[in-house]
Amino acid sequence: MNRQVTILAIETSCDETAAAVIRGGRTIISNVVASQIDEHRRYGGIVPEVASRQHILTIDAVLREALRPLPGGWNDIHAVAATYGPGLAGALMTGLNVAKAIAWIRELPFVGVNHIEAHIYANWLLTDAQPEAPAPQFPVVALVVSGGHTLLALLEGHGRYRLLGQTRDDAAGEAFDKVARLLGLGFPGGPAIQRAAEGAPGGVVLPRAWLRDSYDFSFSGLKTAVLHQIRDYQAREAALQPGAGKSAGKRSGGAPSTPPEATATPHLPPTVVARLARAFQESVVDVLVTKTVEAARAFGAAEILLAGGVAANLRLREELNRRAPVPVRVPPVALCTDNAAMIGAAAFYRFDAGIQHGWDLDVQPNLALDG
Ligand code: KG4
Ligand code: ZN
């Protein structure tokens, strides 16, 4: 393993334009992330067309910034890597083609990276807080929880994956985002729900989809349960209003039925929002932690690795640490959400195993972890 190998990595699979320089798979030389969140907030979610165009506008500045700390500039780069899936096709294309063009013109090896695998590899990166941390020990059980994916995997070595389970409907982050919208909280929903739930009273318990005898997950029923709680609350409130019978009847009878994700619910009192946010978060965290702990026991994991945007969730971290039978590793928040440093880490171990890709590598929007 050549610890001096320095990789320029690019990530454009969703709404972050990111570039990083990583040495030896673990040392961050630079890590630049330009988030488009403000562009998308006004739409209440990510608009693929907007994302693709923003990547084109931003990638040049992000790359220059990422290369700045290198004394030899381009000459210090030994290989170029980029995410080729899963993600938004148009968004992926920018990063992938820029990376290939750079590699071609500089006659450098090119490595395509799986975005989900890269989230797991964020746990290999060294941070200022723990500059000497040993690398994770195999076998590991990894829980990847992001806006687009929720899965449990067993890693027996670099590149040796076994998918244990995944979500059958919404990803955990997607559920956070949809429920935040139902509660009239902002986008992205994860941090908004976490904030709203802080210090909220208990008392409301929402269902958990255990899907027994499986490591799969399901979060769409939970989202519907939140919607029912909101409707029940509104019905109770309406019944207390003077002349309630008429207006309540009119509302429930006349409104067309809308899918939960299309229904924003402003004007809920903050205490109701806080209680539901807490109950929702507790339900998601309970299922994620219980299944991860069961998998770690069943497969004799030496460590548990948490990864993806939802790994930023403080209750998830706290509860997993409390219940895990083995050490839990979680990247710092900035390395949980989309970034290119994790792409560089994953690329290093692939490159080290002799893997490189040709100029014909296409984007794969639905790429699986073991694909
Ligand atoms: O990994 P990521 O940055 O992008 C994808 O690859 O999807 O994950 C973004 C997701 C969003 O759904 C966001 O709401 C969620 O991560 N998220 C959180 C928190 N911070 C971000 N979910 C729960 N609690 C948080 N603190
Ligand atoms: Zn991601």
mmCIF file of C-alpha atoms and ligand atoms in Angstrom:
data_model
loop_
_atom_site.group_PDB
_atom_site.id
_atom_site.type_symbol
_atom_site.label_atom_id
_atom_site.label_comp_id
_atom_site.label_asym_id
_atom_site.label_seq_id
_atom_site.Cartn_x
_atom_site.Cartn_y
_atom_site.Cartn_z
ATOM 1 C CA MET A 1 0.000 0.000 0.000
ATOM 2 C CA ASN A 2 1.573 3.271 -1.116
ATOM 3 C CA ARG A 3 0.628 5.858 1.478
ATOM 4 C CA GLN A 4 1.947 8.693 -0.684
ATOM 5 C CA VAL A 5 -0.572 8.112 -3.485
ATOM 6 C CA THR A 6 -2.457 11.400 -3.824
ATOM 7 C CA ILE A 7 -5.879 11.386 -5.445
ATOM 8 C CA LEU A 8 -7.971 14.265 -6.748
ATOM 9 C CA ALA A 9 -11.616 13.308 -6.159
ATOM 10 C CA ILE A 10 -14.798 14.891 -7.516
ATOM 11 C CA GLU A 11 -18.384 14.444 -6.283
ATOM 12 C CA THR A 12 -21.466 15.809 -8.069
ATOM 13 C CA SER A 13 -24.109 13.101 -7.539
ATOM 14 C CA CYS A 14 -26.750 15.346 -5.969
ATOM 15 C CA ASP A 15 -26.747 18.950 -4.767
ATOM 16 C CA GLU A 16 -23.164 19.392 -3.566
ATOM 17 C CA THR A 17 -20.362 20.312 -5.968
ATOM 18 C CA ALA A 18 -17.278 18.949 -4.250
ATOM 19 C CA ALA A 19 -13.592 18.314 -4.869
ATOM 20 C CA ALA A 20 -10.909 17.026 -2.512
ATOM 21 C CA VAL A 21 -7.296 15.912 -2.471
ATOM 22 C CA ILE A 22 -6.657 12.810 -0.347
ATOM 23 C CA ARG A 23 -3.285 11.196 0.404
ATOM 24 C CA GLY A 24 -2.942 7.507 1.244
ATOM 25 C CA GLY A 25 -6.722 7.100 1.484
ATOM 26 C CA ARG A 26 -6.836 8.731 4.914
ATOM 27 C CA THR A 27 -5.185 12.153 4.975
ATOM 28 C CA ILE A 28 -7.253 15.141 3.856
ATOM 29 C CA ILE A 29 -5.048 17.646 2.013
ATOM 30 C CA SER A 30 -8.080 19.690 0.940
ATOM 31 C CA ASN A 31 -11.845 19.218 1.015
ATOM 32 C CA VAL A 32 -14.041 21.793 -0.725
ATOM 33 C CA VAL A 33 -17.852 21.577 -0.795
ATOM 34 C CA ALA A 34 -20.125 24.093 -2.527
ATOM 35 C CA SER A 35 -23.654 23.395 -1.362
ATOM 36 C CA GLN A 36 -26.593 24.333 -3.571
ATOM 37 C CA ILE A 37 -29.020 24.154 -0.681
ATOM 38 C CA ASP A 38 -30.075 27.816 -1.031
ATOM 39 C CA GLU A 39 -30.894 27.297 -4.723
ATOM 40 C CA HIS A 40 -33.150 24.337 -3.895
ATOM 41 C CA ARG A 41 -34.721 25.588 -0.664
ATOM 42 C CA ARG A 42 -37.208 27.790 -2.502
ATOM 43 C CA TYR A 43 -38.599 24.653 -4.196
ATOM 44 C CA GLY A 44 -38.717 22.709 -0.911
ATOM 45 C CA GLY A 45 -36.537 19.934 -2.347
ATOM 46 C CA ILE A 46 -33.835 19.150 -4.881
ATOM 47 C CA VAL A 47 -34.629 19.965 -8.516
ATOM 48 C CA PRO A 48 -32.414 17.772 -10.778
ATOM 49 C CA GLU A 49 -32.220 20.280 -13.640
ATOM 50 C CA VAL A 50 -31.140 23.061 -11.277
ATOM 51 C CA ALA A 51 -28.548 20.750 -9.678
ATOM 52 C CA SER A 52 -26.943 19.818 -13.021
ATOM 53 C CA ARG A 53 -26.590 23.424 -14.094
ATOM 54 C CA GLN A 54 -25.185 24.554 -10.755
ATOM 55 C CA HIS A 55 -22.470 21.877 -10.963
ATOM 56 C CA ILE A 56 -21.373 23.250 -14.347
ATOM 57 C CA LEU A 57 -21.234 26.780 -12.961
ATOM 58 C CA THR A 58 -19.356 25.865 -9.779
ATOM 59 C CA ILE A 59 -16.958 23.016 -10.575
ATOM 60 C CA ASP A 60 -14.102 25.185 -11.879
ATOM 61 C CA ALA A 61 -13.867 27.333 -8.737
ATOM 62 C CA VAL A 62 -14.234 24.282 -6.466
ATOM 63 C CA LEU A 63 -11.398 22.447 -8.264
ATOM 64 C CA ARG A 64 -9.059 25.440 -8.093
ATOM 65 C CA GLU A 65 -9.699 25.764 -4.375
ATOM 66 C CA ALA A 66 -9.061 22.042 -3.810
ATOM 67 C CA LEU A 67 -5.706 22.173 -5.622
ATOM 68 C CA ARG A 68 -4.492 25.333 -3.901
ATOM 69 C CA PRO A 69 -2.644 23.658 -0.954
ATOM 70 C CA LEU A 70 -0.511 21.466 -3.265
ATOM 71 C CA PRO A 71 3.031 22.871 -3.593
ATOM 72 C CA GLY A 72 3.526 21.158 -6.960
ATOM 73 C CA GLY A 73 -0.024 21.837 -8.186
ATOM 74 C CA TRP A 74 -1.220 19.286 -10.735
ATOM 75 C CA ASN A 75 2.164 17.509 -10.609
ATOM 76 C CA ASP A 76 1.356 16.271 -7.087
ATOM 77 C CA ILE A 77 -1.719 14.338 -8.271
ATOM 78 C CA HIS A 78 -1.260 10.605 -9.033
ATOM 79 C CA ALA A 79 -4.832 9.635 -9.965
ATOM 80 C CA VAL A 80 -8.241 11.220 -10.535
ATOM 81 C CA ALA A 81 -11.526 9.851 -9.151
ATOM 82 C CA ALA A 82 -15.210 10.736 -9.462
ATOM 83 C CA THR A 83 -18.582 9.389 -8.378
ATOM 84 C CA TYR A 84 -20.314 7.533 -11.241
ATOM 85 C CA GLY A 85 -23.440 6.455 -9.308
ATOM 86 C CA PRO A 86 -25.895 6.251 -7.727
ATOM 87 C CA GLY A 87 -27.330 9.739 -8.071
ATOM 88 C CA LEU A 88 -28.975 12.156 -10.484
ATOM 89 C CA ALA A 89 -27.865 11.356 -14.043
ATOM 90 C CA GLY A 90 -27.337 14.945 -15.194
ATOM 91 C CA ALA A 91 -25.576 15.885 -11.971
ATOM 92 C CA LEU A 92 -23.262 12.851 -12.057
ATOM 93 C CA MET A 93 -22.303 13.581 -15.647
ATOM 94 C CA THR A 94 -20.590 16.878 -14.832
ATOM 95 C CA GLY A 95 -18.218 15.473 -12.220
ATOM 96 C CA LEU A 96 -17.541 12.257 -14.104
ATOM 97 C CA ASN A 97 -16.716 13.992 -17.378
ATOM 98 C CA VAL A 98 -14.593 16.688 -15.755
ATOM 99 C CA ALA A 99 -12.605 13.993 -13.910
ATOM 100 C CA LYS A 100 -12.143 11.937 -17.070
ATOM 101 C CA ALA A 101 -11.044 14.995 -19.057
ATOM 102 C CA ILE A 102 -8.461 15.914 -16.424
ATOM 103 C CA ALA A 103 -7.138 12.344 -16.234
ATOM 104 C CA TRP A 104 -6.958 12.094 -20.020
ATOM 105 C CA ILE A 105 -5.123 15.348 -20.587
ATOM 106 C CA ARG A 106 -2.675 14.713 -17.745
ATOM 107 C CA GLU A 107 -2.295 11.019 -18.618
ATOM 108 C CA LEU A 108 -3.314 9.938 -15.110
ATOM 109 C CA PRO A 109 -5.204 6.803 -14.009
ATOM 110 C CA PHE A 110 -8.952 7.292 -13.548
ATOM 111 C CA VAL A 111 -11.087 5.565 -10.875
ATOM 112 C CA GLY A 112 -14.910 5.605 -10.800
ATOM 113 C CA VAL A 113 -16.407 5.484 -7.302
ATOM 114 C CA ASN A 114 -19.693 4.186 -5.902
ATOM 115 C CA HIS A 115 -21.264 6.993 -3.831
ATOM 116 C CA ILE A 116 -22.711 4.643 -1.186
ATOM 117 C CA GLU A 117 -19.404 2.843 -0.723
ATOM 118 C CA ALA A 118 -17.757 6.255 -0.384
ATOM 119 C CA HIS A 119 -20.115 7.267 2.453
ATOM 120 C CA ILE A 120 -18.820 4.215 4.370
ATOM 121 C CA TYR A 121 -15.204 5.177 3.576
ATOM 122 C CA ALA A 122 -15.681 8.567 5.247
ATOM 123 C CA ASN A 123 -14.873 6.502 8.353
ATOM 124 C CA TRP A 124 -11.299 5.938 7.113
ATOM 125 C CA LEU A 125 -10.514 9.661 6.936
ATOM 126 C CA LEU A 126 -8.306 11.179 9.622
ATOM 127 C CA THR A 127 -9.547 14.322 11.327
ATOM 128 C CA ASP A 128 -7.910 17.079 13.362
ATOM 129 C CA ALA A 129 -9.676 15.728 16.441
ATOM 130 C CA GLN A 130 -8.150 12.234 15.957
ATOM 131 C CA PRO A 131 -5.119 12.523 13.666
ATOM 132 C CA GLU A 132 -3.724 9.115 14.708
ATOM 133 C CA ALA A 133 -6.923 7.020 14.705
ATOM 134 C CA PRO A 134 -6.295 3.433 13.537
ATOM 135 C CA ALA A 135 -8.157 2.330 10.405
ATOM 136 C CA PRO A 136 -11.443 0.428 10.953
ATOM 137 C CA GLN A 137 -11.040 -3.291 11.644
ATOM 138 C CA PHE A 138 -12.882 -5.831 9.478
ATOM 139 C CA PRO A 139 -15.412 -7.306 9.622
ATOM 140 C CA VAL A 140 -17.508 -4.188 10.024
ATOM 141 C CA VAL A 141 -21.247 -3.669 9.894
ATOM 142 C CA ALA A 142 -22.041 -0.361 8.181
ATOM 143 C CA LEU A 143 -25.311 1.534 8.447
ATOM 144 C CA VAL A 144 -25.660 3.982 5.553
ATOM 145 C CA VAL A 145 -28.462 6.470 6.097
ATOM 146 C CA SER A 146 -28.748 9.323 3.628
ATOM 147 C CA GLY A 147 -31.343 11.280 1.684
ATOM 148 C CA GLY A 148 -31.375 8.696 -1.085
ATOM 149 C CA HIS A 149 -30.317 5.447 0.635
ATOM 150 C CA THR A 150 -30.783 3.420 3.757
ATOM 151 C CA LEU A 151 -28.959 0.129 4.000
ATOM 152 C CA LEU A 152 -27.068 -2.220 6.264
ATOM 153 C CA ALA A 153 -23.959 -3.894 4.875
ATOM 154 C CA LEU A 154 -21.311 -6.312 6.087
ATOM 155 C CA LEU A 155 -17.773 -5.527 4.889
ATOM 156 C CA GLU A 156 -15.337 -8.395 5.236
ATOM 157 C CA GLY A 157 -12.465 -6.544 3.548
ATOM 158 C CA HIS A 158 -11.884 -3.701 1.097
ATOM 159 C CA GLY A 159 -14.402 -4.082 -1.736
ATOM 160 C CA ARG A 160 -15.933 -7.230 -0.158
ATOM 161 C CA TYR A 161 -19.548 -6.344 0.593
ATOM 162 C CA ARG A 162 -22.629 -8.190 1.609
ATOM 163 C CA LEU A 163 -25.850 -6.214 1.487
ATOM 164 C CA LEU A 164 -27.798 -7.287 4.598
ATOM 165 C CA GLY A 165 -30.873 -5.122 4.161
ATOM 166 C CA GLN A 166 -32.189 -1.892 2.707
ATOM 167 C CA THR A 167 -35.255 0.300 2.731
ATOM 168 C CA ARG A 168 -38.303 -1.001 0.910
ATOM 169 C CA ASP A 169 -39.711 2.503 0.374
ATOM 170 C CA ASP A 170 -38.390 5.852 1.628
ATOM 171 C CA ALA A 171 -34.788 6.409 2.667
ATOM 172 C CA ALA A 172 -34.372 7.573 6.272
ATOM 173 C CA GLY A 173 -33.287 11.075 5.177
ATOM 174 C CA GLU A 174 -36.168 11.256 2.729
ATOM 175 C CA ALA A 175 -38.561 10.417 5.594
ATOM 176 C CA PHE A 176 -37.011 13.196 7.713
ATOM 177 C CA ASP A 177 -37.452 15.626 4.798
ATOM 178 C CA LYS A 178 -41.087 14.623 4.091
ATOM 179 C CA VAL A 179 -42.150 14.674 7.736
ATOM 180 C CA ALA A 180 -40.452 18.062 8.221
ATOM 181 C CA ARG A 181 -42.581 19.347 5.379
ATOM 182 C CA LEU A 182 -45.739 17.910 6.967
ATOM 183 C CA LEU A 183 -44.834 19.689 10.200
ATOM 184 C CA GLY A 184 -44.180 22.987 8.401
ATOM 185 C CA LEU A 185 -40.447 22.832 9.228
ATOM 186 C CA GLY A 186 -37.730 23.829 6.772
ATOM 187 C CA PHE A 187 -35.641 21.971 4.216
ATOM 188 C CA PRO A 188 -33.478 19.958 4.684
ATOM 189 C CA GLY A 189 -35.712 18.237 7.182
ATOM 190 C CA GLY A 190 -33.191 16.246 9.243
ATOM 191 C CA PRO A 191 -31.562 19.129 11.081
ATOM 192 C CA ALA A 192 -34.949 20.918 11.388
ATOM 193 C CA ILE A 193 -36.591 17.896 13.044
ATOM 194 C CA GLN A 194 -33.620 17.363 15.330
ATOM 195 C CA ARG A 195 -33.826 20.998 16.482
ATOM 196 C CA ALA A 196 -37.600 20.885 16.948
ATOM 197 C CA ALA A 197 -37.369 17.631 18.946
ATOM 198 C CA GLU A 198 -34.753 18.950 21.373
ATOM 199 C CA GLY A 199 -36.227 19.187 24.841
ATOM 200 C CA ALA A 200 -39.711 18.271 23.564
ATOM 201 C CA PRO A 201 -41.993 16.393 25.973
ATOM 202 C CA GLY A 202 -42.599 12.686 25.306
ATOM 203 C CA GLY A 203 -46.002 11.063 25.410
ATOM 204 C CA VAL A 204 -46.598 10.440 21.710
ATOM 205 C CA VAL A 205 -45.429 7.039 20.473
ATOM 206 C CA LEU A 206 -45.434 6.370 16.746
ATOM 207 C CA PRO A 207 -45.293 2.884 15.197
ATOM 208 C CA ARG A 208 -42.098 1.056 14.229
ATOM 209 C CA ALA A 209 -41.987 -1.112 11.090
ATOM 210 C CA TRP A 210 -39.911 -4.028 12.381
ATOM 211 C CA LEU A 211 -40.223 -6.292 9.291
ATOM 212 C CA ARG A 212 -39.214 -9.228 11.482
ATOM 213 C CA ASP A 213 -36.602 -11.742 10.273
ATOM 214 C CA SER A 214 -35.215 -9.170 7.861
ATOM 215 C CA TYR A 215 -32.650 -6.399 7.984
ATOM 216 C CA ASP A 216 -34.835 -4.358 5.632
ATOM 217 C CA PHE A 217 -36.400 -1.046 6.638
ATOM 218 C CA SER A 218 -39.649 0.771 5.849
ATOM 219 C CA PHE A 219 -40.423 4.378 6.718
ATOM 220 C CA SER A 220 -43.427 5.302 4.610
ATOM 221 C CA GLY A 221 -45.961 4.002 7.175
ATOM 222 C CA LEU A 222 -44.365 6.164 9.827
ATOM 223 C CA LYS A 223 -44.759 9.209 7.603
ATOM 224 C CA THR A 224 -48.461 8.377 7.186
ATOM 225 C CA ALA A 225 -48.789 7.926 10.959
ATOM 226 C CA VAL A 226 -47.492 11.474 11.450
ATOM 227 C CA LEU A 227 -50.016 12.720 8.916
ATOM 228 C CA HIS A 228 -52.853 10.976 10.807
ATOM 229 C CA GLN A 229 -51.704 12.519 14.096
ATOM 230 C CA ILE A 230 -51.781 15.964 12.453
ATOM 231 C CA ARG A 231 -55.253 15.367 11.007
ATOM 232 C CA ASP A 232 -56.543 14.061 14.367
ATOM 233 C CA TYR A 233 -55.170 17.152 16.090
ATOM 234 C CA GLN A 234 -56.766 19.457 13.514
ATOM 235 C CA ALA A 235 -60.091 17.647 13.780
ATOM 236 C CA ARG A 236 -60.043 17.981 17.594
ATOM 237 C CA GLU A 237 -59.211 21.688 17.318
ATOM 238 C CA ALA A 238 -61.954 22.250 14.731
ATOM 239 C CA ALA A 239 -64.480 20.509 16.975
ATOM 240 C CA LEU A 240 -63.685 23.006 19.752
ATOM 241 C CA GLN A 241 -64.379 26.043 17.549
ATOM 242 C CA PRO A 242 -67.792 27.726 17.757
ATOM 243 C CA GLY A 243 -69.995 26.436 14.910
ATOM 244 C CA ALA A 244 -67.577 23.547 14.622
ATOM 245 C CA GLY A 245 -69.892 20.966 13.100
ATOM 246 C CA LYS A 246 -70.273 22.794 9.808
ATOM 247 C CA SER A 247 -66.700 23.851 9.082
ATOM 248 C CA ALA A 248 -65.146 20.559 10.194
ATOM 249 C CA GLY A 249 -67.551 18.637 8.009
ATOM 250 C CA LYS A 250 -66.852 20.876 5.079
ATOM 251 C CA ARG A 251 -63.098 20.536 5.437
ATOM 252 C CA SER A 252 -62.905 16.774 5.694
ATOM 253 C CA GLY A 253 -65.627 16.144 3.149
ATOM 254 C CA GLY A 254 -64.568 18.629 0.500
ATOM 255 C CA ALA A 255 -60.778 18.391 0.422
ATOM 256 C CA PRO A 256 -59.330 16.229 -2.327
ATOM 257 C CA SER A 257 -57.029 13.549 -0.976
ATOM 258 C CA THR A 258 -53.382 14.527 -1.451
ATOM 259 C CA PRO A 259 -50.295 12.361 -1.007
ATOM 260 C CA PRO A 260 -48.553 13.041 2.315
ATOM 261 C CA GLU A 261 -45.455 14.529 0.648
ATOM 262 C CA ALA A 262 -47.534 17.165 -1.111
ATOM 263 C CA THR A 263 -49.179 18.372 2.067
ATOM 264 C CA ALA A 264 -47.430 21.113 3.987
ATOM 265 C CA THR A 265 -49.033 21.845 7.357
ATOM 266 C CA PRO A 266 -48.333 25.303 8.652
ATOM 267 C CA HIS A 267 -50.060 26.784 11.731
ATOM 268 C CA LEU A 268 -49.509 23.827 14.036
ATOM 269 C CA PRO A 269 -48.596 25.062 17.519
ATOM 270 C CA PRO A 270 -44.856 24.664 18.261
ATOM 271 C CA THR A 271 -45.561 22.212 21.111
ATOM 272 C CA VAL A 272 -47.462 19.872 18.777
ATOM 273 C CA VAL A 273 -44.697 20.123 16.177
ATOM 274 C CA ALA A 274 -42.049 19.430 18.835
ATOM 275 C CA ARG A 275 -43.887 16.367 20.217
ATOM 276 C CA LEU A 276 -44.399 14.850 16.763
ATOM 277 C CA ALA A 277 -40.830 15.646 15.682
ATOM 278 C CA ARG A 278 -39.542 13.888 18.769
ATOM 279 C CA ALA A 279 -41.823 10.868 18.376
ATOM 280 C CA PHE A 280 -40.869 10.533 14.704
ATOM 281 C CA GLN A 281 -37.154 10.807 15.415
ATOM 282 C CA GLU A 282 -37.378 8.265 18.256
ATOM 283 C CA SER A 283 -39.164 5.786 16.018
ATOM 284 C CA VAL A 284 -36.615 6.073 13.177
ATOM 285 C CA VAL A 285 -33.662 5.896 15.578
ATOM 286 C CA ASP A 286 -35.090 2.879 17.440
ATOM 287 C CA VAL A 287 -35.495 0.807 14.267
ATOM 288 C CA LEU A 288 -32.125 1.813 12.793
ATOM 289 C CA VAL A 289 -30.254 1.108 16.023
ATOM 290 C CA THR A 290 -32.031 -2.170 16.831
ATOM 291 C CA LYS A 291 -31.319 -3.673 13.394
ATOM 292 C CA THR A 292 -27.726 -2.455 13.333
ATOM 293 C CA VAL A 293 -27.016 -3.908 16.772
ATOM 294 C CA GLU A 294 -28.641 -7.231 15.800
ATOM 295 C CA ALA A 295 -26.525 -7.402 12.620
ATOM 296 C CA ALA A 296 -23.318 -6.574 14.495
ATOM 297 C CA ARG A 297 -24.021 -9.459 16.925
ATOM 298 C CA ALA A 298 -25.104 -11.922 14.237
ATOM 299 C CA PHE A 299 -22.045 -11.357 12.023
ATOM 300 C CA GLY A 300 -19.435 -10.883 14.752
ATOM 301 C CA ALA A 301 -18.548 -7.341 13.658
ATOM 302 C CA ALA A 302 -15.407 -5.839 15.172
ATOM 303 C CA GLU A 303 -16.836 -2.344 14.676
ATOM 304 C CA ILE A 304 -19.985 -0.545 13.571
ATOM 305 C CA LEU A 305 -19.596 2.268 11.048
ATOM 306 C CA LEU A 306 -22.266 4.900 10.666
ATOM 307 C CA ALA A 307 -22.414 6.873 7.416
ATOM 308 C CA GLY A 308 -24.505 9.246 5.294
ATOM 309 C CA GLY A 309 -26.257 12.538 5.974
ATOM 310 C CA VAL A 310 -28.591 11.136 8.658
ATOM 311 C CA ALA A 311 -25.501 9.966 10.611
ATOM 312 C CA ALA A 312 -25.276 13.644 11.587
ATOM 313 C CA ASN A 313 -28.330 13.030 13.787
ATOM 314 C CA LEU A 314 -27.343 13.390 17.428
ATOM 315 C CA ARG A 315 -30.027 11.062 18.817
ATOM 316 C CA LEU A 316 -28.967 8.339 16.374
ATOM 317 C CA ARG A 317 -25.321 8.689 17.421
ATOM 318 C CA GLU A 318 -26.196 8.736 21.111
ATOM 319 C CA GLU A 319 -28.507 5.729 20.984
ATOM 320 C CA LEU A 320 -26.204 3.625 18.792
ATOM 321 C CA ASN A 321 -23.272 4.308 21.115
ATOM 322 C CA ARG A 322 -25.418 3.375 24.106
ATOM 323 C CA ARG A 323 -26.702 0.068 22.717
ATOM 324 C CA ALA A 324 -23.859 -1.170 20.501
ATOM 325 C CA PRO A 325 -21.954 -4.296 21.600
ATOM 326 C CA VAL A 326 -18.780 -3.127 19.759
ATOM 327 C CA PRO A 327 -17.130 0.275 19.136
ATOM 328 C CA VAL A 328 -19.093 2.678 16.928
ATOM 329 C CA ARG A 329 -17.344 4.984 14.484
ATOM 330 C CA VAL A 330 -19.056 8.051 13.058
ATOM 331 C CA PRO A 331 -17.421 10.636 10.796
ATOM 332 C CA PRO A 332 -17.618 14.297 11.828
ATOM 333 C CA VAL A 333 -20.805 15.942 10.536
ATOM 334 C CA ALA A 334 -19.066 17.622 7.570
ATOM 335 C CA LEU A 335 -17.917 14.195 6.340
ATOM 336 C CA CYS A 336 -21.353 12.563 6.882
ATOM 337 C CA THR A 337 -23.108 14.739 4.312
ATOM 338 C CA ASP A 338 -21.996 14.616 0.676
ATOM 339 C CA ASN A 339 -18.341 15.515 0.131
ATOM 340 C CA ALA A 340 -15.448 14.539 -2.120
ATOM 341 C CA ALA A 341 -13.007 13.547 0.636
ATOM 342 C CA MET A 342 -14.948 10.286 1.076
ATOM 343 C CA ILE A 343 -14.735 9.719 -2.703
ATOM 344 C CA GLY A 344 -10.954 10.070 -2.497
ATOM 345 C CA ALA A 345 -10.791 7.602 0.413
ATOM 346 C CA ALA A 346 -12.864 4.955 -1.393
ATOM 347 C CA ALA A 347 -10.905 5.541 -4.628
ATOM 348 C CA PHE A 348 -7.585 4.958 -2.865
ATOM 349 C CA TYR A 349 -8.497 1.437 -1.690
ATOM 350 C CA ARG A 350 -9.896 0.557 -5.135
ATOM 351 C CA PHE A 351 -6.806 1.945 -6.871
ATOM 352 C CA ASP A 352 -4.580 0.110 -4.405
ATOM 353 C CA ALA A 353 -6.332 -3.136 -5.367
ATOM 354 C CA GLY A 354 -5.482 -2.476 -9.034
ATOM 355 C CA ILE A 355 -8.862 -1.120 -10.092
ATOM 356 C CA GLN A 356 -9.012 1.607 -12.758
ATOM 357 C CA HIS A 357 -11.720 2.578 -15.240
ATOM 358 C CA GLY A 358 -11.681 3.434 -18.929
ATOM 359 C CA TRP A 359 -12.926 6.568 -20.677
ATOM 360 C CA ASP A 360 -16.166 4.754 -21.517
ATOM 361 C CA LEU A 361 -17.323 4.541 -17.869
ATOM 362 C CA ASP A 362 -20.893 5.844 -17.944
ATOM 363 C CA VAL A 363 -22.983 7.312 -15.127
ATOM 364 C CA GLN A 364 -25.103 4.697 -13.317
ATOM 365 C CA PRO A 365 -27.955 6.516 -11.525
ATOM 366 C CA ASN A 366 -29.174 3.278 -9.886
ATOM 367 C CA LEU A 367 -25.818 1.723 -9.045
ATOM 368 C CA ALA A 368 -26.120 -0.733 -6.113
ATOM 369 C CA LEU A 369 -23.578 -1.091 -3.316
ATOM 370 C CA ASP A 370 -22.311 -4.377 -4.672
ATOM 371 C CA GLY A 371 -22.851 -3.376 -8.315
HETATM 372 O O1 KG4 B 1 -25.819 11.942 2.477
HETATM 373 P P1 KG4 B 1 -26.565 13.179 2.186
HETATM 374 O O2 KG4 B 1 -25.855 14.502 2.362
HETATM 375 O O3 KG4 B 1 -27.101 13.189 0.711
HETATM 376 C C1 KG4 B 1 -27.488 12.021 0.057
HETATM 377 O O4 KG4 B 1 -26.591 11.311 -0.487
HETATM 378 O O5 KG4 B 1 -28.701 11.759 0.076
HETATM 379 O O6 KG4 B 1 -27.882 13.126 3.084
HETATM 380 C C2 KG4 B 1 -28.822 14.173 3.100
HETATM 381 C C3 KG4 B 1 -29.933 13.789 4.077
HETATM 382 C C4 KG4 B 1 -31.130 14.726 4.028
HETATM 383 O O7 KG4 B 1 -32.295 13.949 3.864
HETATM 384 C C5 KG4 B 1 -31.111 15.403 5.399
HETATM 385 O O8 KG4 B 1 -32.405 15.727 5.890
HETATM 386 C C6 KG4 B 1 -30.446 14.345 6.259
HETATM 387 O O9 KG4 B 1 -29.440 13.796 5.424
HETATM 388 N N1 KG4 B 1 -29.840 14.919 7.476
HETATM 389 C C7 KG4 B 1 -30.259 14.608 8.724
HETATM 390 C C8 KG4 B 1 -29.495 15.419 9.615
HETATM 391 N N2 KG4 B 1 -28.634 16.175 8.868
HETATM 392 C C9 KG4 B 1 -28.861 15.846 7.550
HETATM 393 N N3 KG4 B 1 -31.199 13.750 9.161
HETATM 394 C C10 KG4 B 1 -31.404 13.671 10.493
HETATM 395 N N4 KG4 B 1 -30.742 14.425 11.402
HETATM 396 C C11 KG4 B 1 -29.780 15.303 11.016
HETATM 397 N N5 KG4 B 1 -29.133 16.028 11.930
HETATM 398 ZN ZN ZN B 2 -24.795 10.929 -0.157
#
